[in-house]
Tab-separated table of C-alpha atoms in Angstrom:
chain	number	residue	atom	x	y	z
B	255	MET	CA	-23.504	38.194	6.322
B	256	GLN	CA	-21.667	35.004	7.249
B	257	GLU	CA	-18.685	35.403	9.579
B	258	ARG	CA	-16.371	33.832	6.993
B	259	SER	CA	-17.389	36.398	4.341
B	260	SER	CA	-16.922	39.278	6.800
B	261	VAL	CA	-13.401	38.087	7.638
B	262	ASP	CA	-12.487	37.807	3.947
B	263	GLU	CA	-13.765	41.311	3.219
B	264	LEU	CA	-11.939	42.839	6.175
B	265	VAL	CA	-8.691	41.080	5.254
B	266	ASN	CA	-8.908	42.496	1.725
B	267	LEU	CA	-9.607	46.003	3.018
B	268	LEU	CA	-6.756	45.965	5.508
B	269	ARG	CA	-4.361	44.450	2.998
B	270	SER	CA	-5.124	47.270	0.541
B	271	GLU	CA	-4.383	49.887	3.225
B	272	LEU	CA	-1.094	48.508	4.518
B	273	ASN	CA	0.954	50.862	2.334
B	274	ARG	CA	-0.330	53.742	4.449
B	275	TYR	CA	1.897	52.528	7.263
B	276	SER	CA	5.662	52.465	7.265
B	277	PRO	CA	7.368	49.147	8.054
B	278	GLY	CA	7.047	48.651	11.786
B	279	GLY	CA	4.215	51.171	11.967
B	280	LYS	CA	1.318	50.428	14.250
B	281	LEU	CA	-2.109	49.620	12.817
B	282	PRO	CA	-5.301	51.011	14.392
B	283	SER	CA	-6.465	49.267	17.544
B	284	SER	CA	-8.983	46.441	17.421
B	285	ARG	CA	-11.604	48.714	18.959
B	286	ALA	CA	-11.013	51.326	16.246
B	287	LEU	CA	-11.352	48.704	13.518
B	288	VAL	CA	-14.574	47.396	15.073
B	289	GLU	CA	-16.092	50.886	15.084
B	290	ARG	CA	-14.831	51.835	11.632
B	291	PHE	CA	-15.880	48.726	9.739
B	292	ARG	CA	-18.884	47.833	11.929
B	293	VAL	CA	-17.790	44.253	12.465
B	294	SER	CA	-17.433	42.121	15.568
B	295	PRO	CA	-14.243	41.889	17.651
B	296	VAL	CA	-13.999	38.220	16.616
B	297	THR	CA	-13.980	39.226	12.946
B	298	VAL	CA	-11.192	41.747	13.586
B	299	SER	CA	-9.166	39.185	15.538
B	300	ARG	CA	-9.478	36.603	12.761
B	301	ALA	CA	-8.605	39.111	10.046
B	302	ILE	CA	-5.472	40.247	11.883
B	303	ALA	CA	-4.492	36.595	12.413
B	304	ARG	CA	-4.856	35.972	8.682
B	305	LEU	CA	-2.612	38.921	7.832
B	306	ALA	CA	-0.081	37.726	10.386
B	307	ALA	CA	-0.096	34.257	8.841
B	308	GLU	CA	0.607	35.869	5.459
B	309	GLY	CA	3.614	37.668	6.967
B	310	LEU	CA	2.096	41.105	6.364
B	311	VAL	CA	1.664	42.133	9.985
B	312	VAL	CA	3.278	41.283	13.307
B	313	THR	CA	1.226	41.069	16.487
B	314	ARG	CA	2.633	41.879	19.913
B	315	PRO	CA	0.504	40.925	22.925
B	316	GLY	CA	-0.508	44.033	24.843
B	317	SER	CA	0.841	46.374	22.155
B	318	GLY	CA	-1.245	45.693	19.030
B	319	ALA	CA	-0.551	44.882	15.383
B	320	PHE	CA	2.269	46.373	13.302
B	321	ARG	CA	3.113	46.304	9.626
B	322	ALA	CA	5.817	43.700	9.101
B	323	ARG	CA	9.254	44.785	7.968
B	324	PRO	CA	10.307	43.347	4.596
B	325	ARG	CA	12.619	40.380	4.882
B	326	ALA	CA	16.004	40.605	3.230
B	327	ASP	CA	15.515	37.119	1.815
B	328	ALA	CA	11.880	37.622	0.772
B	329	THR	CA	12.673	36.864	-2.870
B	330	PRO	CA	15.264	34.098	-3.009
B	331	PRO	CA	17.068	33.478	-6.284
B	332	PRO	CA	15.291	30.927	-8.497
B	333	GLY	CA	16.640	27.394	-8.351
B	334	ASP	CA	17.153	24.914	-11.157
B	335	THR	CA	14.720	22.001	-10.906
B	336	SER	CA	15.240	20.754	-14.442
B	337	TRP	CA	17.191	17.734	-13.087
B	338	GLN	CA	13.908	16.352	-11.691
B	339	GLU	CA	12.543	15.752	-15.180
B	340	VAL	CA	15.319	13.231	-15.774
B	341	SER	CA	15.045	11.660	-12.338
B	342	LEU	CA	11.279	11.244	-12.336
B	343	SER	CA	11.244	9.655	-15.785
B	344	GLY	CA	14.019	7.149	-15.028
B	345	ASP	CA	11.729	4.231	-14.217
B	346	GLY	CA	13.825	1.689	-16.043
B	347	GLY	CA	12.653	-1.023	-18.403
B	348	PRO	CA	9.398	-1.280	-20.336
B	349	GLU	CA	7.770	-3.584	-17.744
B	350	VAL	CA	7.815	-0.888	-15.065
B	351	LEU	CA	4.621	1.176	-14.810
B	352	PRO	CA	4.909	4.955	-15.098
B	353	ARG	CA	4.850	6.739	-11.748
B	354	THR	CA	3.087	9.833	-13.044
B	355	VAL	CA	-0.364	10.388	-11.566
B	356	ASP	CA	-3.170	12.396	-13.156
B	357	ALA	CA	-4.912	14.169	-10.270
B	358	SER	CA	-7.064	16.416	-12.479
B	359	GLY	CA	-10.238	14.487	-11.725
B	360	VAL	CA	-9.654	14.985	-7.994
B	361	LEU	CA	-8.667	18.628	-8.252
B	362	VAL	CA	-11.905	19.445	-10.099
B	363	THR	CA	-13.867	18.702	-6.919
B	364	LEU	CA	-11.329	20.331	-4.557
B	365	ALA	CA	-10.538	23.630	-6.274
B	366	ALA	CA	-12.682	26.630	-5.355
B	367	PRO	CA	-14.395	28.166	-8.399
B	368	PRO	CA	-13.672	31.757	-9.443
B	369	PRO	CA	-15.847	34.459	-7.832
B	370	GLY	CA	-19.360	34.524	-9.245
B	371	VAL	CA	-19.184	30.984	-10.615
B	372	ILE	CA	-21.832	28.522	-9.384
B	373	GLU	CA	-20.130	25.374	-8.109
B	374	LEU	CA	-21.943	22.382	-9.624
B	375	ASN	CA	-18.718	20.351	-9.575
B	376	GLY	CA	-18.000	20.335	-5.836
B	377	GLY	CA	-17.355	17.193	-3.854
B	378	TYR	CA	-18.385	18.349	-0.369
B	379	LEU	CA	-21.446	19.735	1.358
B	380	HIS	CA	-22.004	23.466	1.045
B	381	SER	CA	-21.057	25.344	4.209
B	382	SER	CA	-24.743	25.920	4.945
B	383	LEU	CA	-25.177	22.138	5.254
B	384	GLN	CA	-22.106	21.552	7.398
B	385	PRO	CA	-22.636	21.283	11.179
B	386	GLU	CA	-20.236	24.116	11.914
B	387	ARG	CA	-21.626	24.988	15.345
B	388	ALA	CA	-21.767	21.354	16.422
B	389	LEU	CA	-18.220	20.820	15.146
B	390	ALA	CA	-16.953	23.884	16.983
B	391	ALA	CA	-18.614	22.751	20.194
B	392	ALA	CA	-17.287	19.207	19.758
B	393	LEU	CA	-13.753	20.438	19.143
B	394	ALA	CA	-13.905	22.730	22.179
B	395	ARG	CA	-15.096	19.891	24.413
B	396	ALA	CA	-12.536	17.528	22.901
B	397	GLY	CA	-9.689	19.934	23.587
B	398	ARG	CA	-10.539	19.909	27.282
B	399	ARG	CA	-10.532	16.125	27.613
B	400	PRO	CA	-7.680	14.719	29.728
B	401	GLY	CA	-4.863	13.682	27.434
B	402	ALA	CA	-6.571	15.149	24.356
B	403	TRP	CA	-3.273	16.487	23.024
B	404	GLY	CA	-1.245	13.397	23.764
B	405	ARG	CA	-0.273	10.566	21.467
B	406	PRO	CA	-3.238	8.326	20.571
B	407	PRO	CA	-3.061	4.557	19.986
B	408	THR	CA	-1.789	3.938	16.472
B	409	ASP	CA	-4.974	2.048	15.560
B	410	GLY	CA	-7.124	4.892	16.851
B	411	LEU	CA	-9.084	5.611	19.999
B	412	PRO	CA	-10.847	2.421	21.144
B	413	GLU	CA	-14.155	4.241	21.658
B	414	LEU	CA	-14.092	5.649	18.114
B	415	ARG	CA	-13.124	2.299	16.645
B	416	GLY	CA	-15.999	0.732	18.529
B	417	TRP	CA	-18.421	3.304	17.127
B	418	PHE	CA	-17.318	2.606	13.547
B	419	ALA	CA	-17.601	-1.150	14.187
B	420	ARG	CA	-21.198	-0.796	15.410
B	421	GLU	CA	-22.048	1.398	12.424
B	422	THR	CA	-20.685	-1.234	10.027
B	423	GLY	CA	-22.201	-4.444	11.382
B	424	PRO	CA	-23.262	-6.230	14.598
B	425	ALA	CA	-20.624	-8.969	14.302
B	426	LEU	CA	-17.730	-6.491	14.122
B	427	THR	CA	-15.740	-5.136	17.051
B	428	ALA	CA	-13.252	-2.352	17.724
B	429	ALA	CA	-10.462	-4.879	17.103
B	430	ASP	CA	-11.514	-4.999	13.420
B	431	VAL	CA	-11.147	-1.233	12.882
B	432	LEU	CA	-8.296	1.149	12.052
B	433	ILE	CA	-8.894	4.909	12.214
B	434	THR	CA	-7.643	6.719	9.089
B	435	ALA	CA	-7.257	10.307	7.927
B	436	GLY	CA	-10.466	10.245	5.900
B	437	GLY	CA	-11.766	7.978	3.162
B	438	GLN	CA	-9.185	8.887	0.524
B	439	SER	CA	-6.347	7.891	2.826
B	440	ALA	CA	-8.138	4.637	3.660
B	441	LEU	CA	-8.516	3.787	-0.035
B	442	ALA	CA	-4.844	4.506	-0.699
B	443	VAL	CA	-3.749	2.322	2.229
B	444	ALA	CA	-6.045	-0.533	1.162
B	445	LEU	CA	-4.853	-0.522	-2.436
B	446	ARG	CA	-1.189	-0.568	-1.451
B	447	ALA	CA	-1.800	-3.321	1.095
B	448	LEU	CA	-3.797	-5.653	-1.141
B	449	ALA	CA	-1.919	-5.625	-4.452
B	450	PRO	CA	1.741	-5.324	-5.512
B	451	PRO	CA	2.890	-2.708	-8.031
B	452	GLY	CA	2.049	-3.749	-11.569
B	453	ALA	CA	-0.958	-5.847	-10.555
B	454	PRO	CA	-4.421	-5.355	-12.050
B	455	VAL	CA	-7.241	-4.024	-9.881
B	456	LEU	CA	-10.856	-4.298	-11.008
B	457	VAL	CA	-12.846	-1.067	-10.760
B	458	GLU	CA	-16.380	-0.067	-11.591
B	459	SER	CA	-16.809	1.870	-14.817
B	460	PRO	CA	-17.435	4.740	-14.401
B	461	THR	CA	-15.997	5.279	-10.928
B	462	TYR	CA	-14.538	7.813	-8.505
B	463	PRO	CA	-11.455	9.563	-10.012
B	464	GLY	CA	-9.741	9.810	-6.621
B	465	MET	CA	-9.672	6.038	-6.368
B	466	LEU	CA	-8.255	5.715	-9.882
B	467	ALA	CA	-5.538	8.228	-8.988
B	468	ALA	CA	-4.717	6.322	-5.775
B	469	ALA	CA	-4.518	3.037	-7.678
B	470	ARG	CA	-2.155	4.464	-10.270
B	471	ALA	CA	-0.069	6.128	-7.564
B	472	ALA	CA	0.364	2.652	-6.056
B	473	GLY	CA	1.542	1.352	-9.433
B	474	LEU	CA	-1.627	-0.655	-10.079
B	475	ARG	CA	-3.425	-1.162	-13.398
B	476	PRO	CA	-7.156	-0.310	-13.141
B	477	VAL	CA	-9.334	-2.631	-15.252
B	478	PRO	CA	-12.918	-1.476	-15.887
B	479	VAL	CA	-16.030	-3.532	-15.116
B	480	PRO	CA	-19.184	-1.769	-16.398
B	481	VAL	CA	-21.955	-0.650	-14.057
B	482	ASP	CA	-25.650	-0.544	-14.941
B	483	ALA	CA	-28.713	0.666	-13.023
B	484	ASP	CA	-28.292	-2.232	-10.545
B	485	GLY	CA	-24.595	-1.768	-9.870
B	486	VAL	CA	-21.600	-3.737	-11.075
B	487	ARG	CA	-22.520	-6.555	-13.489
B	488	PRO	CA	-21.666	-10.012	-12.071
B	489	ASP	CA	-21.297	-11.622	-15.515
B	490	LEU	CA	-18.670	-9.093	-16.584
B	491	LEU	CA	-17.048	-9.224	-13.148
B	492	ALA	CA	-16.590	-12.995	-13.451
B	493	ALA	CA	-15.078	-12.562	-16.913
B	494	ALA	CA	-12.725	-9.843	-15.638
B	495	PHE	CA	-11.485	-12.035	-12.764
B	496	ARG	CA	-10.787	-14.873	-15.234
B	497	ALA	CA	-9.093	-12.672	-17.817
B	498	THR	CA	-6.854	-10.672	-15.497
B	499	GLY	CA	-6.234	-12.830	-12.438
B	500	ALA	CA	-6.950	-9.732	-10.355
B	501	ARG	CA	-7.026	-10.113	-6.591
B	502	VAL	CA	-8.782	-6.825	-5.783
B	503	LEU	CA	-12.142	-5.300	-6.710
B	504	VAL	CA	-13.017	-1.753	-5.647
B	505	CYS	CA	-16.718	-1.001	-5.594
B	506	GLN	CA	-19.309	1.376	-4.155
B	507	PRO	CA	-22.429	-0.722	-3.569
B	508	LEU	CA	-24.475	2.175	-2.172
B	509	PHE	CA	-25.217	5.284	-4.300
B	510	GLN	CA	-22.243	4.663	-6.551
B	511	ASN	CA	-20.199	7.676	-7.644
B	512	PRO	CA	-21.000	8.985	-10.217
B	513	THR	CA	-24.069	7.010	-11.368
B	514	GLY	CA	-25.919	6.833	-8.035
B	515	ALA	CA	-26.652	3.129	-8.589
B	516	VAL	CA	-27.320	0.785	-5.662
B	517	LEU	CA	-26.100	-2.804	-5.967
B	518	ALA	CA	-29.227	-4.929	-6.420
B	519	PRO	CA	-30.086	-7.413	-3.631
B	520	GLU	CA	-29.673	-10.407	-5.944
B	521	ARG	CA	-26.193	-9.223	-6.941
B	522	ARG	CA	-24.768	-8.579	-3.481
B	523	GLY	CA	-24.099	-12.181	-2.533
B	524	GLU	CA	-22.990	-13.044	-6.064
B	525	VAL	CA	-20.337	-10.301	-6.116
B	526	VAL	CA	-18.885	-11.487	-2.795
B	527	ARG	CA	-19.008	-15.127	-3.955
B	528	LEU	CA	-17.172	-14.323	-7.189
B	529	ALA	CA	-14.445	-12.477	-5.297
B	530	ARG	CA	-14.096	-15.303	-2.781
B	531	ALA	CA	-13.807	-17.867	-5.580
B	532	ALA	CA	-11.086	-15.782	-7.231
B	533	GLY	CA	-9.176	-15.426	-3.954
B	534	ALA	CA	-9.744	-11.685	-4.202
B	535	PHE	CA	-10.545	-8.880	-1.779
B	536	ILE	CA	-13.374	-6.399	-2.215
B	537	VAL	CA	-12.623	-2.834	-1.146
B	538	GLU	CA	-16.089	-1.521	-0.260
B	539	ASP	CA	-16.118	2.274	-0.426
B	540	ASP	CA	-19.222	3.156	1.612
B	541	PHE	CA	-18.763	6.904	1.139
B	542	ALA	CA	-22.442	7.871	0.755
B	543	ARG	CA	-24.189	5.997	3.581
B	544	TYR	CA	-24.697	9.206	5.544
B	545	LEU	CA	-25.797	11.108	2.407
B	546	VAL	CA	-29.065	9.189	2.050
B	547	HIS	CA	-32.150	11.215	1.065
B	548	ASP	CA	-35.188	11.070	3.286
B	549	ASP	CA	-37.317	9.354	0.618
B	550	ALA	CA	-34.894	6.446	0.114
B	551	GLY	CA	-36.462	3.818	2.334
B	552	PRO	CA	-34.434	1.270	4.322
B	553	LEU	CA	-30.797	0.965	3.286
B	554	PRO	CA	-29.071	-2.375	2.690
B	555	PRO	CA	-26.319	-3.144	5.204
B	556	PRO	CA	-22.684	-2.910	4.115
B	557	LEU	CA	-21.251	-5.961	2.353
B	558	ALA	CA	-18.830	-6.219	5.271
B	559	ALA	CA	-21.689	-6.738	7.727
B	560	ASP	CA	-22.220	-10.338	6.592
B	561	ASP	CA	-18.728	-11.437	5.623
B	562	PRO	CA	-17.233	-13.925	8.093
B	563	ASP	CA	-14.465	-14.869	5.639
B	564	GLY	CA	-12.902	-11.396	5.547
B	565	VAL	CA	-13.372	-10.915	1.793
B	566	VAL	CA	-14.529	-7.322	2.234
B	567	VAL	CA	-12.290	-4.463	3.379
B	568	HIS	CA	-14.734	-1.742	4.330
B	569	VAL	CA	-14.039	1.996	4.008
B	570	ARG	CA	-16.167	4.775	5.462
B	571	SER	CA	-15.608	8.339	6.560
B	572	LEU	CA	-17.159	11.213	8.489
B	573	THR	CA	-15.734	13.798	6.096
B	574	LYS	CA	-18.465	13.858	3.433
B	575	ILE	CA	-21.293	14.339	5.914
B	576	THR	CA	-19.543	16.931	8.092
B	577	SER	CA	-16.678	19.039	6.752
B	578	PRO	CA	-13.739	18.648	4.345
B	579	SER	CA	-11.458	19.313	7.315
B	580	LEU	CA	-12.820	16.609	9.626
B	581	ARG	CA	-10.618	13.997	8.022
B	582	VAL	CA	-11.588	11.016	10.149
B	583	GLY	CA	-12.440	7.670	8.570
B	584	ALA	CA	-12.046	3.964	9.138
B	585	LEU	CA	-10.798	0.751	7.579
B	586	VAL	CA	-12.727	-2.320	8.722
B	587	ALA	CA	-11.265	-5.758	8.003
B	588	ARG	CA	-10.953	-9.268	9.395
B	589	GLY	CA	-8.045	-11.674	9.377
B	590	PRO	CA	-4.327	-11.304	8.623
B	591	VAL	CA	-4.961	-8.496	6.141
B	592	LEU	CA	-5.597	-6.196	9.085
B	593	GLY	CA	-1.936	-6.455	10.065
B	594	ARG	CA	-0.808	-5.386	6.615
B	595	LEU	CA	-3.268	-2.503	6.565
B	596	ARG	CA	-2.019	-1.415	9.987
B	597	ALA	CA	1.638	-1.504	8.913
B	598	ILE	CA	1.076	0.714	5.880
B	599	GLN	CA	-1.149	3.091	7.823
B	600	VAL	CA	1.515	3.531	10.520
B	601	VAL	CA	4.320	4.071	8.002
B	602	ASP	CA	2.275	6.604	6.049
B	603	SER	CA	0.948	8.783	8.850
B	604	PHE	CA	1.802	7.300	12.295
B	605	PHE	CA	-1.724	8.107	13.514
B	606	VAL	CA	-4.669	10.464	13.064
B	607	PRO	CA	-4.286	13.511	15.359
B	608	ARG	CA	-5.950	12.804	18.682
B	609	PRO	CA	-7.883	16.105	18.901
B	610	LEU	CA	-9.660	15.235	15.632
B	611	GLN	CA	-10.528	11.764	16.918
B	612	GLU	CA	-11.774	13.181	20.217
B	613	ALA	CA	-13.842	15.787	18.353
B	614	ALA	CA	-15.343	13.085	16.135
B	615	LEU	CA	-16.332	11.116	19.232
B	616	GLU	CA	-17.899	14.194	20.790
B	617	LEU	CA	-19.850	14.921	17.603
B	618	VAL	CA	-21.311	11.466	16.951
B	619	GLY	CA	-22.181	11.082	20.624
B	620	SER	CA	-24.100	14.359	20.856
B	621	PRO	CA	-27.812	15.020	20.178
B	622	ALA	CA	-26.693	17.322	17.361
B	623	TRP	CA	-25.500	14.329	15.334
B	624	GLY	CA	-28.944	12.829	14.728
B	625	HIS	CA	-30.434	16.241	14.019
B	626	HIS	CA	-27.688	16.948	11.472
B	627	LEU	CA	-28.220	13.645	9.652
B	628	ARG	CA	-31.969	14.254	9.413
B	629	SER	CA	-31.647	17.837	8.204
B	630	VAL	CA	-29.060	16.978	5.533
B	631	SER	CA	-31.183	14.023	4.387
B	632	ALA	CA	-34.216	16.264	3.876
B	633	GLU	CA	-32.257	19.085	2.227
B	634	LEU	CA	-30.466	16.790	-0.232
B	635	ARG	CA	-33.833	15.452	-1.426
B	636	ILE	CA	-35.094	19.010	-1.976
B	637	ARG	CA	-31.977	19.956	-3.935
B	638	ARG	CA	-31.994	16.745	-5.981
B	639	ASN	CA	-35.606	17.333	-6.982
B	640	ALA	CA	-34.895	20.973	-7.837
B	641	MET	CA	-31.992	20.009	-10.104
B	642	ALA	CA	-33.897	17.182	-11.815
B	643	ALA	CA	-36.874	19.474	-12.452
B	644	ALA	CA	-34.662	22.258	-13.825
B	645	LEU	CA	-32.931	19.807	-16.162
B	646	ARG	CA	-36.240	18.498	-17.499
B	647	LEU	CA	-37.427	22.037	-18.124
B	648	ASP	CA	-34.306	23.683	-19.557
B	649	LEU	CA	-32.161	20.811	-20.853
B	650	PRO	CA	-34.400	17.849	-21.756
B	651	ALA	CA	-31.848	16.610	-24.288
B	652	LEU	CA	-29.370	15.753	-21.528
B	653	ALA	CA	-30.207	12.164	-20.652
B	654	LEU	CA	-30.650	11.500	-16.932
B	655	PRO	CA	-31.063	7.718	-16.771
B	656	HIS	CA	-31.185	7.523	-12.980
B	657	VAL	CA	-32.300	9.870	-10.201
B	658	PRO	CA	-30.626	8.502	-7.051
B	659	ALA	CA	-31.998	8.453	-3.519
B	660	GLY	CA	-28.618	9.233	-2.003
B	661	GLY	CA	-25.385	11.061	-2.676
B	662	GLY	CA	-25.009	14.634	-3.813
B	663	SER	CA	-24.891	14.614	-7.623
B	664	LEU	CA	-26.549	13.623	-10.910
B	665	TRP	CA	-24.837	11.868	-13.821
B	666	LEU	CA	-25.910	12.990	-17.294
B	667	ARG	CA	-25.192	11.880	-20.829
B	668	LEU	CA	-24.674	14.667	-23.348
B	669	PRO	CA	-26.590	14.489	-26.648
B	670	GLY	CA	-24.955	13.928	-30.001
B	671	THR	CA	-22.905	10.815	-29.194
B	672	GLU	CA	-22.965	9.783	-32.831
B	673	THR	CA	-21.707	13.177	-33.991
B	674	GLY	CA	-18.859	13.336	-31.530
B	675	THR	CA	-19.956	15.862	-28.909
B	676	ASP	CA	-16.923	17.562	-27.374
B	677	GLU	CA	-17.343	17.073	-23.621
B	678	ALA	CA	-14.410	19.366	-22.830
B	679	ALA	CA	-15.918	22.136	-24.953
B	680	VAL	CA	-19.187	21.954	-23.013
B	681	VAL	CA	-17.333	22.122	-19.686
B	682	ALA	CA	-15.263	25.113	-20.858
B	683	ALA	CA	-18.321	26.921	-22.216
B	684	ALA	CA	-20.141	26.314	-18.947
B	685	LEU	CA	-17.315	27.961	-17.001
B	686	ARG	CA	-17.479	30.970	-19.340
B	687	ALA	CA	-21.215	31.116	-18.669
B	688	GLY	CA	-20.566	31.167	-14.921
B	689	VAL	CA	-21.158	27.575	-13.832
B	690	ALA	CA	-18.562	24.897	-13.055
B	691	VAL	CA	-19.449	21.297	-13.967
B	692	ALA	CA	-17.369	18.115	-13.755
B	693	PRO	CA	-16.372	16.404	-17.019
B	694	GLY	CA	-17.141	12.695	-17.301
B	695	ARG	CA	-13.830	11.573	-18.793
B	696	PRO	CA	-11.868	11.336	-15.492
B	697	TYR	CA	-14.431	8.829	-14.178
B	698	PHE	CA	-13.323	6.215	-16.724
B	699	CYS	CA	-10.064	4.292	-16.696
B	700	ALA	CA	-10.560	3.363	-20.371
B	701	GLU	CA	-12.329	5.030	-23.286
B	702	PRO	CA	-15.747	6.319	-22.166
B	703	PRO	CA	-18.763	5.062	-24.134
B	704	SER	CA	-20.216	8.570	-24.502
B	705	PRO	CA	-19.656	12.181	-23.404
B	706	GLN	CA	-20.989	12.777	-19.891
B	707	ILE	CA	-20.964	15.358	-17.124
B	708	ARG	CA	-21.585	15.236	-13.374
B	709	LEU	CA	-23.586	17.943	-11.616
B	710	SER	CA	-23.427	18.388	-7.845
B	711	PHE	CA	-26.454	19.651	-5.939
B	712	ALA	CA	-24.791	19.275	-2.522
B	713	ALA	CA	-22.044	21.873	-2.985
B	714	VAL	CA	-24.285	24.874	-3.738
B	715	ALA	CA	-26.208	27.269	-1.501
B	716	GLY	CA	-29.672	25.962	-2.319
B	717	ALA	CA	-32.418	25.389	-4.867
B	718	THR	CA	-32.318	28.946	-6.228
B	719	GLU	CA	-28.642	28.628	-7.097
B	720	ILE	CA	-29.279	25.215	-8.652
B	721	VAL	CA	-31.930	26.627	-10.992
B	722	GLU	CA	-29.645	29.505	-11.981
B	723	GLY	CA	-26.763	27.081	-12.554
B	724	ILE	CA	-28.862	24.968	-14.929
B	725	ARG	CA	-29.929	28.123	-16.779
B	726	ARG	CA	-26.266	29.019	-17.281
B	727	LEU	CA	-25.523	25.466	-18.387
B	728	ARG	CA	-28.239	25.786	-21.017
B	729	THR	CA	-26.424	28.849	-22.367
B	730	ALA	CA	-23.232	26.777	-22.598
B	731	CYS	CA	-25.034	23.955	-24.376
B	732	GLU	CA	-26.545	26.405	-26.863
B	733	GLU	CA	-23.041	27.664	-27.591
B	734	THR	CA	-21.444	24.245	-28.075
B	735	LEU	CA	-24.273	21.939	-29.134
B	736	GLY	CA	-26.547	24.355	-30.965
B	737	ARG	CA	-30.113	25.105	-29.935
B	738	PRO	CA	-31.233	22.425	-27.482
B	739	PRO	CA	-34.255	20.570	-28.849
B	740	SER	CA	-37.627	21.279	-27.336
B	741	ARG	CA	-39.243	18.799	-25.007
B	742	SER	CA	-41.246	17.268	-27.834
B	743	GLU	CA	-38.206	17.084	-30.117
B	744	ALA	CA	-36.191	15.388	-27.370
B	745	SER	CA	-38.865	12.977	-26.223
B	746	GLY	CA	-36.347	10.178	-26.063
B	747	GLY	CA	-33.914	12.160	-23.927
B	748	GLY	CA	-36.738	13.700	-21.940
B	749	ALA	CA	-38.099	10.261	-21.100
B	750	ALA	CA	-34.689	9.220	-19.910
B	751	ALA	CA	-34.415	12.396	-17.879
B	752	ARG	CA	-37.459	11.423	-15.852
B	753	GLY	CA	-35.185	8.907	-14.166
B	754	ALA	CA	-35.680	5.593	-12.541
C-alpha cells in the first residue's frame, strides 16, 4: 500500500475514535498505534500531524497527543456578505468589461474525483509517474544549502535562470529569464504586461481554459483563431490581426492543448513574421516539451530560440513533468518588455520561495532528472496507445482525428453533431458510470463547432485503468447517445479514430 493511502486510512480511523476520549484526554502512544494498526512510525507521525492541523488533537513534545478541547468561538455567527453582490457588479458604464471569471474549465482538471471514479480529466501526472523520491531528496539537499531559507533575488536564482535559458535556446542568457510560480502564473503575468484591459488577445481555438480564464481576469477579450492538424492557421491569423488590431497572440506550438497539434515547420516562421508585422507579441506556452513520447522523433526548438527581435515571450514550467506542488516556471523575453514583466511579477508575488528554487536546481542537476524524463516518455507512449486502442475497440464512433506524440491527453469529437449531441449530458452520464472526463466547451472562447471531450491518459494509474475508464465511458455513451454503432457502421468515425 502506498504511504499516502496508509496515512489517509489511519487518519480516518483515528478521527472516528476521538469521541472515546474526553477533551484533553491522552491518545495512545505512537508505539501503541504502530503495533495496533501495523503501520510504520512515519505513518503514525504523519496521521497525528494531519489531525493536529485539523484542530482535532494537540501534540506536546515529550508527552504525546491529546484530544483538543472545543473552542468557545468554534462556530462564529454567520456574517452578511450580500453587500458584495452590489460591489462586485458595480463596474460602471457599458464599455467596461465584466470582472467575473469562469474558472470551471480550470477546476475540472484540479478537483479530485469522488472515490471510485477513474480520473480521465486530470491535468497532472499520476502520482506513480511523479519523481517523488527524487523530489524529496532534492528538497532535503536544498534545505541544507547555505542561505536556502533567505530571500532570493527577485528575478530568481541566477543558476536556475541560466538553466532555463539553456533549455530554451543557445542565444539566451540568465539575464533574459524571470523565475515564476509555475506556468499559470507566468501566463497571467505576461497577459497583464502585454495588453491593457479591454484589448483583444488572439488565442488558438480550441485552447487551454486556464489561459482563457487568465485573459478574462486581466480584462482582455479573447478572439479565436482556428487550429488544424498543423497548428494555428496563418491565413486566419493574418485576418485576425487586421480585423482586431490585436497586439498579443497566445499559442502552444508544441503538442497544443487540447488537440495535440504541432505547428508545422513551414508555419513557424510565418507566424512570427505576421506577429512582427502587426507589432504584436507572441506568448509561447511551451507546457508540453518535457511530456514528449519516446516515439516522437526530434522536437523543433522553441519559437523563442530564433527570435532576435524579442517578438516571442516564452513560458515553460517544471510543474507538469514533476508535481503539481513544484510550482517553478520561467518567463523568457528580450528587450524592454522584460522590465514590464518583472514589475508585474514583483508586485504579484515578490518572488518564488527560495527553497523551491533550490530544490528545482537540485532536481534538474541530478542523475535522477534524465532517468525521470526517459521513464515518463516511455510510459506516456504506452498509455496513449492503450487509450487509442480501447477507443477504437469500444467507441469507434468517437472521432479521434489526431494521435499526438506528446502531452497527456486525447481530443475527441462526439458523434451526432447534426442532431445536437448534448456534450454536458455525456459528461454527466460518464461521472454516473464512474469515469470523469473533461467537456470540450471550456476550451473555446466562442461557440464550439461540435461537441467534444478531452480524455487524459497521464492522470491515471496505468493501462488497466485506462481500459476500464473507456469501458465505463461506453456505458455513458449508450445512455446518452443510444447504442454506439459497430465498427463497420462507424467506418467514417473509425477511420478518423486511427489518427494521424
